[in-house]
Coordinates of C-alpha atoms in Angstrom, one line a residue:
X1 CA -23.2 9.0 15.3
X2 CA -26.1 8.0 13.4
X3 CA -28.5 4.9 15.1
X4 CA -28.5 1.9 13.5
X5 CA -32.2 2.5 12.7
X6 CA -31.6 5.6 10.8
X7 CA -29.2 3.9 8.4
X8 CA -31.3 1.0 7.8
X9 CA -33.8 3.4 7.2
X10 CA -32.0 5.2 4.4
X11 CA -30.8 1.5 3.4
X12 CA -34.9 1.2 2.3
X13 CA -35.6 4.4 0.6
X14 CA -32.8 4.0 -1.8
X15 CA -33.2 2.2 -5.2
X16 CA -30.7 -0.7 -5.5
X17 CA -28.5 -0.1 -8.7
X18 CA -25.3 -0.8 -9.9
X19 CA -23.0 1.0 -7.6
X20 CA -25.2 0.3 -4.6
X21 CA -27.0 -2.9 -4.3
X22 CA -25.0 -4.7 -1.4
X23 CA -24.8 -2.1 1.1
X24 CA -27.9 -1.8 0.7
X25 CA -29.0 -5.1 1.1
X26 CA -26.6 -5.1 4.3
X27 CA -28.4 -2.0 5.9
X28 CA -31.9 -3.5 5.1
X29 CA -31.0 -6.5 6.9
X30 CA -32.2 -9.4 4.8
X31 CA -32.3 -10.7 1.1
X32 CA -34.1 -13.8 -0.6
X33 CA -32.2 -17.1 -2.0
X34 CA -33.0 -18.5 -5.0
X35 CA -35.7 -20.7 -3.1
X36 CA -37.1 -17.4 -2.0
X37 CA -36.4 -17.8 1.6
X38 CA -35.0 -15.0 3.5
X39 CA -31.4 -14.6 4.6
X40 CA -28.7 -12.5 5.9
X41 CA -27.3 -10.1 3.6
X42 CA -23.7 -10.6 5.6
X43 CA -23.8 -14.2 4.7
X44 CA -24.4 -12.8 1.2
X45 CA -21.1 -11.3 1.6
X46 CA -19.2 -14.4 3.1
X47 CA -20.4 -16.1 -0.7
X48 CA -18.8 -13.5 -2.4
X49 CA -15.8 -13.3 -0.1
X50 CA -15.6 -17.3 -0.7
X51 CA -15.9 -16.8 -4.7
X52 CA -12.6 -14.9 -4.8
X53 CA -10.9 -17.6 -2.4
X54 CA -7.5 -18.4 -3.8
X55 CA -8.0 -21.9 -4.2
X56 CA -11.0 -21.7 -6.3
X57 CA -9.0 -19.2 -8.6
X58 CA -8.8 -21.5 -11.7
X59 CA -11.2 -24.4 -11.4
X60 CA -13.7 -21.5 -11.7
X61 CA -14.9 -21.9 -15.5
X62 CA -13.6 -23.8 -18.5
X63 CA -11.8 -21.0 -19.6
X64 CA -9.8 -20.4 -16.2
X65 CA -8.4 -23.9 -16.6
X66 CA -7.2 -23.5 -19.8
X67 CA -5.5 -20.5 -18.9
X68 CA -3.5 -22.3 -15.9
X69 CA -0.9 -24.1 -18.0
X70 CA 0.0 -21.1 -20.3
X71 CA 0.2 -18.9 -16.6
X72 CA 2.1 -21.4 -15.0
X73 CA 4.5 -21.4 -18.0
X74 CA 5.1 -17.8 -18.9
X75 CA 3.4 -15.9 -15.4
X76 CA 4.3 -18.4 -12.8
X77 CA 5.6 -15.2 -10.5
X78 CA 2.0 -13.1 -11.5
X79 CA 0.2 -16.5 -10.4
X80 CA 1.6 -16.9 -7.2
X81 CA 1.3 -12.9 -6.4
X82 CA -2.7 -13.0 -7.1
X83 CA -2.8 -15.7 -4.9
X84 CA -1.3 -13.8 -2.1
X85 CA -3.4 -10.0 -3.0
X86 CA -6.7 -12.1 -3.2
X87 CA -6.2 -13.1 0.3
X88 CA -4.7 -10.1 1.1
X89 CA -8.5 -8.6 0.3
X90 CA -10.2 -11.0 1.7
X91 CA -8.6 -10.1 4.9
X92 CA -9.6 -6.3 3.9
X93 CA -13.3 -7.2 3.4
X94 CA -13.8 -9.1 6.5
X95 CA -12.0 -6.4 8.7
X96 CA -14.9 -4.6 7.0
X97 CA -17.8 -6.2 7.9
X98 CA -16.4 -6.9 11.8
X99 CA -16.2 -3.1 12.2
X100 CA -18.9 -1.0 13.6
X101 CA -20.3 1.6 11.6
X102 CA -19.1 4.8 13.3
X103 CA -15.1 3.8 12.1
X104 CA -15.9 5.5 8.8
X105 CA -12.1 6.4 7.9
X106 CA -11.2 2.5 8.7
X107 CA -14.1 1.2 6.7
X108 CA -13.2 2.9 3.4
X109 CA -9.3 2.2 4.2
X110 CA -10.0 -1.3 4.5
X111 CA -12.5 -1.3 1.4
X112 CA -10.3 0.7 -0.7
X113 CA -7.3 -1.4 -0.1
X114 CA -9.4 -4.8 -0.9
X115 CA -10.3 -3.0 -4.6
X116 CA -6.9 -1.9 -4.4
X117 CA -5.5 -5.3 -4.1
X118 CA -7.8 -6.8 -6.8
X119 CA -6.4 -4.2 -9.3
X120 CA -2.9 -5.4 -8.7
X121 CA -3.7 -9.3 -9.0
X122 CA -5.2 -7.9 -13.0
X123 CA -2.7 -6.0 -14.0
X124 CA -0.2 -8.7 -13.3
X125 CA -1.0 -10.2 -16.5
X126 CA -0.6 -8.4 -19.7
X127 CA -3.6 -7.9 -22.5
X128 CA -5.0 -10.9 -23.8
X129 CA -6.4 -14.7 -22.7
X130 CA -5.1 -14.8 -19.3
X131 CA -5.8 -11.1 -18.4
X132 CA -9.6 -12.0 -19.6
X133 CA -10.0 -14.7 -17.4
X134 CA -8.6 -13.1 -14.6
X135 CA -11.3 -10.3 -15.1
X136 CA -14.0 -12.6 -15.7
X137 CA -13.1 -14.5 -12.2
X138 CA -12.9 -11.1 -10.1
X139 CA -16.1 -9.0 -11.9
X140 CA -17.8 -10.1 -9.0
X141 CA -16.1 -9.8 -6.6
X142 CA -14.6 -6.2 -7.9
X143 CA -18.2 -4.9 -8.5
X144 CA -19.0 -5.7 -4.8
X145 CA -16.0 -4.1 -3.1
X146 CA -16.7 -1.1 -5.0
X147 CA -20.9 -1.3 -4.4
X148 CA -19.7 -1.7 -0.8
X149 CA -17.3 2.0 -0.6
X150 CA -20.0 3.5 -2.5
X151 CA -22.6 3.3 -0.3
X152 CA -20.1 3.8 2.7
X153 CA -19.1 6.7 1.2
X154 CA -23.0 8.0 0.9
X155 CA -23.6 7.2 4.6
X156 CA -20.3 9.0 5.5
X157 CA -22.0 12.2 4.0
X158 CA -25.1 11.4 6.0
X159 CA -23.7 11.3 9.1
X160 CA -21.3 14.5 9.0
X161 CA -18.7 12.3 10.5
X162 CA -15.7 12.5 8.7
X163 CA -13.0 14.6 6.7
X164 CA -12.4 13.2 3.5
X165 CA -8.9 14.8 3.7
X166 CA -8.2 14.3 7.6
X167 CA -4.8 12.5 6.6
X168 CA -4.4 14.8 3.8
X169 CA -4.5 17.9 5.5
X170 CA -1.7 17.5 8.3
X171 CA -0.7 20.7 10.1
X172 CA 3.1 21.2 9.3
X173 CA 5.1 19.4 11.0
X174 CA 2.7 17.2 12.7
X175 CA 1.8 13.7 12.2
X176 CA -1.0 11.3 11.5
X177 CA -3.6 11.2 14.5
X178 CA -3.4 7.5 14.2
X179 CA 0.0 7.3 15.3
X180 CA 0.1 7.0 19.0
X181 CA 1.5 9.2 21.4
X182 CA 4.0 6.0 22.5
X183 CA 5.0 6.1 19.0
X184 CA 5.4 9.5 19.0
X185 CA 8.1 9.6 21.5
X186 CA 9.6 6.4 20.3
X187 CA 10.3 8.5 17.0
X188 CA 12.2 11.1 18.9
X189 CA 14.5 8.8 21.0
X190 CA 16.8 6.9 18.6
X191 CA 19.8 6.2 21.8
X192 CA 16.8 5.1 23.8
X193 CA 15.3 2.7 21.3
X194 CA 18.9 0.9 20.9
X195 CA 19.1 0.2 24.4
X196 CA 16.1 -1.3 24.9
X197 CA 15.9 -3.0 21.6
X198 CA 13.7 -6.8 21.9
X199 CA 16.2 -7.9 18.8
X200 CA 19.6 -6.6 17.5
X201 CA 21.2 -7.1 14.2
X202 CA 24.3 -7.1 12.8
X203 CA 26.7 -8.1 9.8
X204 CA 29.5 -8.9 12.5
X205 CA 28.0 -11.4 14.7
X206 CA 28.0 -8.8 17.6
X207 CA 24.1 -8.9 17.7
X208 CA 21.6 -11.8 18.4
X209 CA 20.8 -12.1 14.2
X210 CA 22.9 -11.8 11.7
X211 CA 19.7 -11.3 9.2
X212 CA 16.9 -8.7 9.6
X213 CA 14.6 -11.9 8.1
X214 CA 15.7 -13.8 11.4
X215 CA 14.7 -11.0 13.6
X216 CA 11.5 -10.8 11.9
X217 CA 10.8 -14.5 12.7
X218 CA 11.2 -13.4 16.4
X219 CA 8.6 -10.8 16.7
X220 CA 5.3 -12.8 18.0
X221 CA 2.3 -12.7 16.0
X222 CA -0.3 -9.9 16.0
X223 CA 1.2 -8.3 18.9
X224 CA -0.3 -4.9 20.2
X225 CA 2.6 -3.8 21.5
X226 CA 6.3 -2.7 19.8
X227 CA 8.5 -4.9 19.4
X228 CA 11.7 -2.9 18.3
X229 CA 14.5 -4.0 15.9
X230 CA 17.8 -2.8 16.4
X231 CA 19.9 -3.0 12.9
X232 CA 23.5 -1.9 13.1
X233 CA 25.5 -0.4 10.4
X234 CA 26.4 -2.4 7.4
X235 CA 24.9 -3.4 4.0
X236 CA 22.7 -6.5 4.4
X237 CA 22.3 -8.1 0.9
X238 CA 18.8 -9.8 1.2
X239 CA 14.9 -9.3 0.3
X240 CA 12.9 -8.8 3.4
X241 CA 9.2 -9.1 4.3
X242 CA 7.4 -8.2 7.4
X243 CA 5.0 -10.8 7.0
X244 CA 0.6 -9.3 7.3
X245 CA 1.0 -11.2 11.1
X246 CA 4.1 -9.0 12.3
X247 CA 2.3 -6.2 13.8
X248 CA 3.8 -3.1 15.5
X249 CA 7.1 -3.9 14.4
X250 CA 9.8 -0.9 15.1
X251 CA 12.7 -0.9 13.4
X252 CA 16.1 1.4 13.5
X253 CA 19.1 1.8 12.1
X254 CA 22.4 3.6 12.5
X255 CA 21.6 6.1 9.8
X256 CA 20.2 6.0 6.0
X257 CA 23.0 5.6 4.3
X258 CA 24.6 3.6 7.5
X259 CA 22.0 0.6 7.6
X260 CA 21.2 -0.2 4.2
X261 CA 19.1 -3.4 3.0
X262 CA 19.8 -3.9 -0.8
X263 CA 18.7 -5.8 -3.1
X264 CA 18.3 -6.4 -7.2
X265 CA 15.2 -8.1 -8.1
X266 CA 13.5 -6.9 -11.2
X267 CA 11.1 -7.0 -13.8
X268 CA 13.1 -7.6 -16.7
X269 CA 14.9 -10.5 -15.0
X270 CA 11.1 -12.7 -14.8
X271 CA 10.0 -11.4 -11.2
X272 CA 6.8 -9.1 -11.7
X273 CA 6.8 -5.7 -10.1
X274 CA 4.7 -6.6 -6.8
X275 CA 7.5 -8.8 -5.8
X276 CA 11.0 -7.0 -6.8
X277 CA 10.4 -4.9 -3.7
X278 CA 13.9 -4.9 -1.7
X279 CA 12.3 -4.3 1.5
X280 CA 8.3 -5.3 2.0
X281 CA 6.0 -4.1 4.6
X282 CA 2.5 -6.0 5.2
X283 CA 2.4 -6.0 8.9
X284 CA 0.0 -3.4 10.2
X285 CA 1.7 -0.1 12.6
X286 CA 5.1 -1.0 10.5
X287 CA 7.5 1.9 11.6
X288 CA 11.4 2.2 10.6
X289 CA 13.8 5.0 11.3
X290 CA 17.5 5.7 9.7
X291 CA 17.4 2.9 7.5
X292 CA 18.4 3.1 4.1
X293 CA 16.3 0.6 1.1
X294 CA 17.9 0.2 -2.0
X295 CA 17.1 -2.3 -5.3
X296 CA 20.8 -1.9 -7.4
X297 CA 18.9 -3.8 -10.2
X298 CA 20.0 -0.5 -12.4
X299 CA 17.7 1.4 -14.6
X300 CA 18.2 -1.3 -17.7
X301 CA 16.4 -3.6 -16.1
X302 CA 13.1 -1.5 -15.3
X303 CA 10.5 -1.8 -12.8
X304 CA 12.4 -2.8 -9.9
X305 CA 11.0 -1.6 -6.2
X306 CA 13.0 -0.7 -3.2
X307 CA 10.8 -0.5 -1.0
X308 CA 7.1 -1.3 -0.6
X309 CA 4.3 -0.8 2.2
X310 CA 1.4 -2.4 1.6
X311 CA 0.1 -2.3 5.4
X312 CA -1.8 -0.1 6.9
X313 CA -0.6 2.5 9.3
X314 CA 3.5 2.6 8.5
X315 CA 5.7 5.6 9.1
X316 CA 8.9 5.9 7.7
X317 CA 11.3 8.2 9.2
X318 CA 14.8 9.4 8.3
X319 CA 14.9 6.7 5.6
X320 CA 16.2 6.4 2.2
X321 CA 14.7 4.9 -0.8
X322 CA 17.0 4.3 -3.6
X323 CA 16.3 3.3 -7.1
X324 CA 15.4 3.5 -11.1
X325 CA 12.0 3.1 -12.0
X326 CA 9.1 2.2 -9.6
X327 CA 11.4 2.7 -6.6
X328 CA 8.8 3.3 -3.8
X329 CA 6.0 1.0 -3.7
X330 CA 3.7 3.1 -1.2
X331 CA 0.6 0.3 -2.6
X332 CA -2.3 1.0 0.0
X333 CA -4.0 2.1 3.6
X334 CA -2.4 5.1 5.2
X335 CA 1.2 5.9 5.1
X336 CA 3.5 8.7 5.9
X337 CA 7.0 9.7 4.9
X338 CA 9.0 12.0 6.9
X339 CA 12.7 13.8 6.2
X340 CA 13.3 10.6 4.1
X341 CA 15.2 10.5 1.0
X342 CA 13.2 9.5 -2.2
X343 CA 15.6 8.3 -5.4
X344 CA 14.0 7.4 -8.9
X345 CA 13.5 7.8 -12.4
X346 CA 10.2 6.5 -14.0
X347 CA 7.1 6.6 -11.9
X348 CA 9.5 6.3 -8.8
X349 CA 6.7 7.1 -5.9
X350 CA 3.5 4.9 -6.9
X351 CA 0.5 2.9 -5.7
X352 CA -2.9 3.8 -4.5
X353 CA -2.2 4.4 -0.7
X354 CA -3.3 7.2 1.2
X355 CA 0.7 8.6 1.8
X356 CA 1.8 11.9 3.4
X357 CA 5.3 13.2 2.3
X358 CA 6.3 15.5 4.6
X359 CA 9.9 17.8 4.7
X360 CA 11.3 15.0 2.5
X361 CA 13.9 15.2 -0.3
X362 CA 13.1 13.7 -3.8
X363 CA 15.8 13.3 -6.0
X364 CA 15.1 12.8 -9.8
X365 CA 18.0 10.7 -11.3
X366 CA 19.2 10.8 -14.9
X367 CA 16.8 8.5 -16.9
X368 CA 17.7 6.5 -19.6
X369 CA 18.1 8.2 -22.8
X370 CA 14.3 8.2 -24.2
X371 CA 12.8 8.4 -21.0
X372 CA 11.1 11.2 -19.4
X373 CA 11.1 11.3 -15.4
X374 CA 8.0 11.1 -13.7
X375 CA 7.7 11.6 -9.8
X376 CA 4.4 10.0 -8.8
X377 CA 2.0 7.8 -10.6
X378 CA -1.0 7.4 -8.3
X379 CA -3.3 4.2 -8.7
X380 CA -6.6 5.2 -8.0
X381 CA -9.4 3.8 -9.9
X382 CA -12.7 4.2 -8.1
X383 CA -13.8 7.4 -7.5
X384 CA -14.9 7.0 -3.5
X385 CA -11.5 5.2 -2.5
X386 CA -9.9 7.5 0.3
X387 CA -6.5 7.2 -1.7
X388 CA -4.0 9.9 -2.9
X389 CA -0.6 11.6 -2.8
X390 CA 0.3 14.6 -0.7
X391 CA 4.1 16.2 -0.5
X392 CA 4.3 18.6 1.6
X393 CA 7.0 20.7 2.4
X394 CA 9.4 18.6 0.6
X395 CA 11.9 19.7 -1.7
X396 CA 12.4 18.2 -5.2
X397 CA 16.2 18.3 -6.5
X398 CA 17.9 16.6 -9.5
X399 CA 21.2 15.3 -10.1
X400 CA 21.5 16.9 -13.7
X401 CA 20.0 19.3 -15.9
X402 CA 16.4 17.5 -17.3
X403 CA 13.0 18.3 -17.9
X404 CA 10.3 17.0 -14.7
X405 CA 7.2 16.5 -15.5
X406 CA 5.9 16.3 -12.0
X407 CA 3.3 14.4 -12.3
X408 CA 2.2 11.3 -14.7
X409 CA -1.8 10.5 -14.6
X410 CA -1.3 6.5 -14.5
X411 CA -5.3 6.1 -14.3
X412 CA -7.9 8.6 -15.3
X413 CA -8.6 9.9 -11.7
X414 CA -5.0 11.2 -10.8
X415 CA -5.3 12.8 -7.6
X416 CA -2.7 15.6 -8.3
X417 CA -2.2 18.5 -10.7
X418 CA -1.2 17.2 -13.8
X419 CA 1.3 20.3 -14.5
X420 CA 5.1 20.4 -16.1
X421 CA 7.7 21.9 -14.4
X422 CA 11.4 22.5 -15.1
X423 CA 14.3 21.3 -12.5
X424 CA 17.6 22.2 -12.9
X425 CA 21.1 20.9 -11.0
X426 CA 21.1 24.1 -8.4
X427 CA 17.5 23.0 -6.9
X428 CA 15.3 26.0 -8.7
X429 CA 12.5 25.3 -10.0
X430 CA 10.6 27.4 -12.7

């Protein structure tokens, strides 16, 4: 790695512009206030980081206040959801500025998730007054986040340190180096994790909970080691969340199509895509294995998620995912998929997450008539975010006779080729 003194030392001989000016304020150390006294660029940060707080969301210009009552009246479910992703980035951007400078693939996880979740909060509100305002609250905040991976990016490239495709480029058959080797052998030991399971589950009263959100409520907060779920067979009708404070959480079923969570929220119905996920994931090192995640909402209805990771460092193994449109949620940091099941119609695996599929089976279903299916639909929209979508060895299959189109650009800087292929009810592809 670099010394400090070199990067502060590239900090000065760059020009501040547009898509640079913070970071380089933070690696020459100081700035000027208004009263031309010198400060510290990182409490130049802590002023933007408090001008996106949540509370401040709509007393923040005249405009923002006359927006409130309209939002409250038709958005009420888009309100409450910025309110959670702004704090959600908050949390991003101050992991950022607590980490040392050599964790290069953290910093632009972290920094691409915080952008990531400010995207979401706007496009939660359709064209118009309310989507305005929204923009005109976040430009600064947005601008920063993305001045911030810029230069991150730049010093990356200085210091040789890193693979901009490290999770990208897995070996067959292997796994992410961030997962741990305790994890590792957790993964491969399904009797073993039963028996020595911290909570068990079950439909029939013959475990502790009857509800995986009880169990949840069990697991102690920010915990560095795993605290395993057990979840016996049976469909359990209810939307869960493993809340951003539920770290390390290990979860197993009795099989995918055994242990099934279901649920039918939707977008048609009033509840905005972000929150019609069956099954949510924001607690960091999130793993799950032979559980089944299903959102029965039908494809009438629309968007309507399954499941949804929006945590960093999740693994899903042996798992189904089962819905219409938008039925995997993979929304941001790292995630990987392995030998799971992957059901949809429309856009069914999207987000802006860095996600490995790996020897997993995705299963176009019959779309409505006048819809076309589309596998992925990746959210990138800043150039040096570390995000994308990588299947590998996975096997795509359909129900019926249909034209794929494997791929729908959903922003301008689709990470994957943007080609047509044919699928057909034996499995061949042409």
């Amino acid at each position: 790695m670099l010394p400090m003194s070199s990067f502060k030392a590239y900090g000065k001989s760059m020009k501040p512009n547009k898509r640079g000016s913070w970071l380089w304020l933070l690696f020459v150390g100081t700035t000027t206030n208004s009263g031309g006294k010198s400060k510290n660029a990182g409490n130049s940060v802590s002023t933007s980081i408090k001008a996106m707080s949540c509370t401040e969301l709509f007393s923040a210009s005249p405009s923002m206040k006359a927006s409130r009552a309209s939002l409250t009246k038709c958005w009420p479910g888009a309100l409450d959801d910025c309110y959670e992703l702004l704090d959600l980035a908050i949390d991003n951007l101050n992991s950022s500025l607590s980490s040392s400078l050599d964790n290069f693939d953290d910093l632009k996880t972290w920094l691409s998730a915080a952008g990531t979740y400010q995207e979401t909060c706007i496009n939660g509100f359709e064209s118009g007054n309310l989507r305005s305002s929204v923009l005109e609250f976040l430009k600064n905040s947005t601008e920063f986040s993305s001045n911030s991976l810029a230069i991150i990016t730049e010093i990356s490239k200085l210091s040789g340190s890193i693979s901009s495709r490290r999770l990208m480029g897995l070996p067959e058959d292997k796994v992410p180096k961030w997962l741990s080797a305790k994890d590792r052998k957790l993964l491969q030991s399904s009797s073993t994790l039963k028996k020595k399971a911290d909570a068990v589950v079950a439909t029939d009263g013959s475990g502790k909970y009857k509800t995986i959100s009880e169990a949840l409520k069990a697991v102690p907060d920010k915990s560095k080691k795993s605290f395993v779920i057990y979840v016996k067979k049976g469909v359990y009708n209810e939307n869960v969340r493993v809340e951003k404070s539920k770290w390390n959480v290990l979860m197993i079923g009795d099989g995918m199509n055994k242990t099934v969570v279901s649920g039918k929220l939707n977008f048609v119905d009033g509840t905005p895509t972000f929150s019609t996920a069956t099954f949510a994931v924001f607690g960091k090192g999130f793993v799950a294995r032979e559980m089944g995640f299903r959102n029965t909402a039908g494809a009438i209805k629309h968007q309507a998620v399954a499941l949804m990771s929006s945590a960093d460092q999740t693994v899903f193994y042996r798992c189904l995912i089962d819905a219409f449109q938008d039925s995997l949620y993979a929304h941001s940091h790292r995630q990987f998929y392995r030998e799971c099941d992957i059901y949809g119609t429309v856009d069914f695996i999207f987000g802006n997450s860095a996600v490995v599929f790996q020897n997993c089976n995705i299963l176009p279903k019959q779309p409505m008539p006048g819809q076309q299916n589309t596998i992925t639909a990746q959210g990138k929209n800043d150039p040096n975010q570390n995000t994308g979508i990588a299947i590998q060895n996975c096997t795509i299959l359909t129900v019926s006779r249909l034209e794929l189109c494997q791929d729908l650009p959903w922003t301008a800087l689709e990470e994957l080729l943007n080609n047509c292929i044919h699928a057909f009810n034996d499995g061949e592809l042409d």
